[in-house]
Amino acid sequence: MYAFSYVSPKTVRQAASALAKAEDGKLLAGGQTLLPTMKQRLAAPSVLIDLGKVEGMTGIEIKGRTVVVGAMTRHADVATSPVVQRAIPALAALAEGIGDPAVRNRGTIGGSIANNDPAADYPAAALALGATIVTNKRKIAASDFFKGLFETALEPGEVVVKVAFPIPSRAAYAKFPNPASRYALTGVFVAKRGSDVRVAVTGAGASGVFRAAALEEALKKRFSPKSLDGVTLPSKGLNGDIHASPEYRAHLIGVMAKRAVAAAIGK
C-alpha cells in the first residue's frame, strides 16, 4: 500500500470540499473494494476521505411511495430493515445475498452504487426500480447514472448522499452467484409498477448493468414466467471470462429472469 493522507469530515460539505481539493482523492465508504485494491497497489489515492463520521448519511425511511436509504447505510441494515422488508422485500433479499456477513456489515449502498462494479447487485435494483441517486449537488435518475464499467455520472467533488427507490407493486431479484465472492455471474432484477415493467441485468454485460428490452416487452403483455418462453438474448455484448462464456451468460439471463418473475408473483 502506498502512502496517503487521511481526512475524516463531519459534514457532506466538508467531504465534498476535501474531495474537490484533492488532486487524486477517493471517498472511503465501506472500503470493501477500495481498500483491497490499495493493498494490492492497484490504486494509489493521495487522500482518503472517510465518510464514516459524516452526519445524516445513514438511515432508512419511507417518503410517500418511496423508500429512501442513506448512502452510508450498511448492506446488513438494508437486509434487516422492517421498512425495506415491508415496502420492497426484493431489495432486502438482494442485500442479504451480498458477499458474506463481514462484507454486509461493512459495505454500504452508496459505495456500491458509486463504484458501479459490473457484477454488483445494487445497480440492477436501482435501474429496475427506477431509483433516483441524490448527491450533494443534484438528483440523478438511475437510467442516467450508470455509464459503463466502474463509470458513473458523478462529477468531481460530487458525493452520493442517499438513494430513493419507488415502491413497486411486484419485484424480485434472482442471481447466479460466483460461489467464492458471491458476486453475480448473472443477476436479474424484475420490477412491476402499474403497467410499467423493468428488467435489469447485472454480471453479464461487458459494459456493466443494462435493461433487457426484449424481456420487458414480453412481460408487459403478461407478467408470468411463461411469457419468457422462447425469448432469447444475443450473446453479443455480454461478458466472457474464466467463469462463464457470453453464450452461457445469455442463457442465464433467461433462467434468472424466469426465477425472478416467479418469485415476484409468489410462485
XYZ file of C-alpha atoms in Angstrom, residues 94-185:
92
model
C -30.841 -8.638 -2.544
C -28.887 -7.038 0.311
C -28.962 -10.297 2.268
C -27.289 -12.064 -0.660
C -24.328 -9.697 -0.955
C -20.958 -11.222 -0.044
C -20.697 -12.672 3.448
C -21.565 -11.303 6.929
C -18.269 -9.402 7.137
C -18.906 -7.657 3.815
C -22.562 -6.952 4.619
C -21.646 -5.327 7.927
C -19.039 -3.021 6.354
C -20.132 -2.381 2.792
C -22.550 0.457 2.042
C -25.228 1.000 -0.571
C -23.764 4.336 -1.647
C -20.286 2.880 -2.016
C -21.603 0.012 -4.135
C -23.622 2.242 -6.445
C -20.844 4.831 -6.813
C -18.304 2.099 -7.596
C -20.609 0.523 -10.216
C -18.867 -2.820 -10.330
C -20.260 -4.683 -13.374
C -21.138 -7.667 -11.167
C -22.589 -5.739 -8.206
C -26.198 -6.253 -7.129
C -27.477 -2.777 -6.214
C -27.112 -1.258 -9.714
C -29.657 -3.795 -11.005
C -32.115 -2.839 -8.259
C -31.612 0.867 -8.887
C -32.134 0.519 -12.639
C -35.144 -1.813 -12.435
C -36.898 0.139 -9.691
C -36.257 3.495 -11.372
C -34.306 4.815 -8.399
C -33.004 8.336 -8.021
C -29.447 8.864 -6.785
C -29.290 12.028 -4.697
C -25.937 13.779 -4.408
C -24.768 16.951 -2.685
C -25.389 18.784 -5.971
C -28.349 17.210 -7.761
C -30.712 14.299 -8.331
C -29.753 11.736 -10.978
C -32.095 9.105 -12.417
C -30.575 5.624 -12.306
C -31.023 5.397 -16.088
C -28.620 8.337 -16.434
C -26.278 7.392 -13.588
C -24.611 4.153 -14.722
C -22.328 4.856 -17.659
C -20.150 1.747 -18.072
C -17.579 -0.389 -16.265
C -16.866 1.336 -12.943
C -18.122 4.554 -14.544
C -20.952 6.797 -13.359
C -22.330 10.275 -13.985
C -20.697 11.596 -10.801
C -18.670 14.745 -11.340
C -15.564 15.902 -9.426
C -16.497 16.907 -5.891
C -19.854 15.116 -6.086
C -20.894 12.828 -3.212
C -23.775 10.344 -3.182
C -25.925 11.228 -0.153
C -28.931 8.912 -0.492
C -30.821 6.661 -2.872
C -34.596 6.879 -3.358
C -36.410 3.731 -4.551
C -40.030 3.982 -5.783
C -42.141 1.210 -4.249
C -43.207 -1.343 -6.909
C -46.327 -3.481 -6.929
C -44.185 -6.563 -7.570
C -40.443 -7.112 -7.632
C -37.838 -9.809 -7.175
C -34.159 -10.464 -7.762
C -32.518 -13.716 -8.803
C -28.827 -14.248 -9.341
C -26.400 -16.995 -10.199
C -23.555 -16.170 -7.807
C -19.871 -16.841 -8.017
C -19.523 -19.396 -5.206
C -16.415 -17.695 -3.814
C -17.185 -13.981 -3.975
C -20.996 -14.065 -4.164
C -20.764 -11.501 -6.936
C -23.308 -12.127 -9.690
C -22.158 -14.151 -12.673
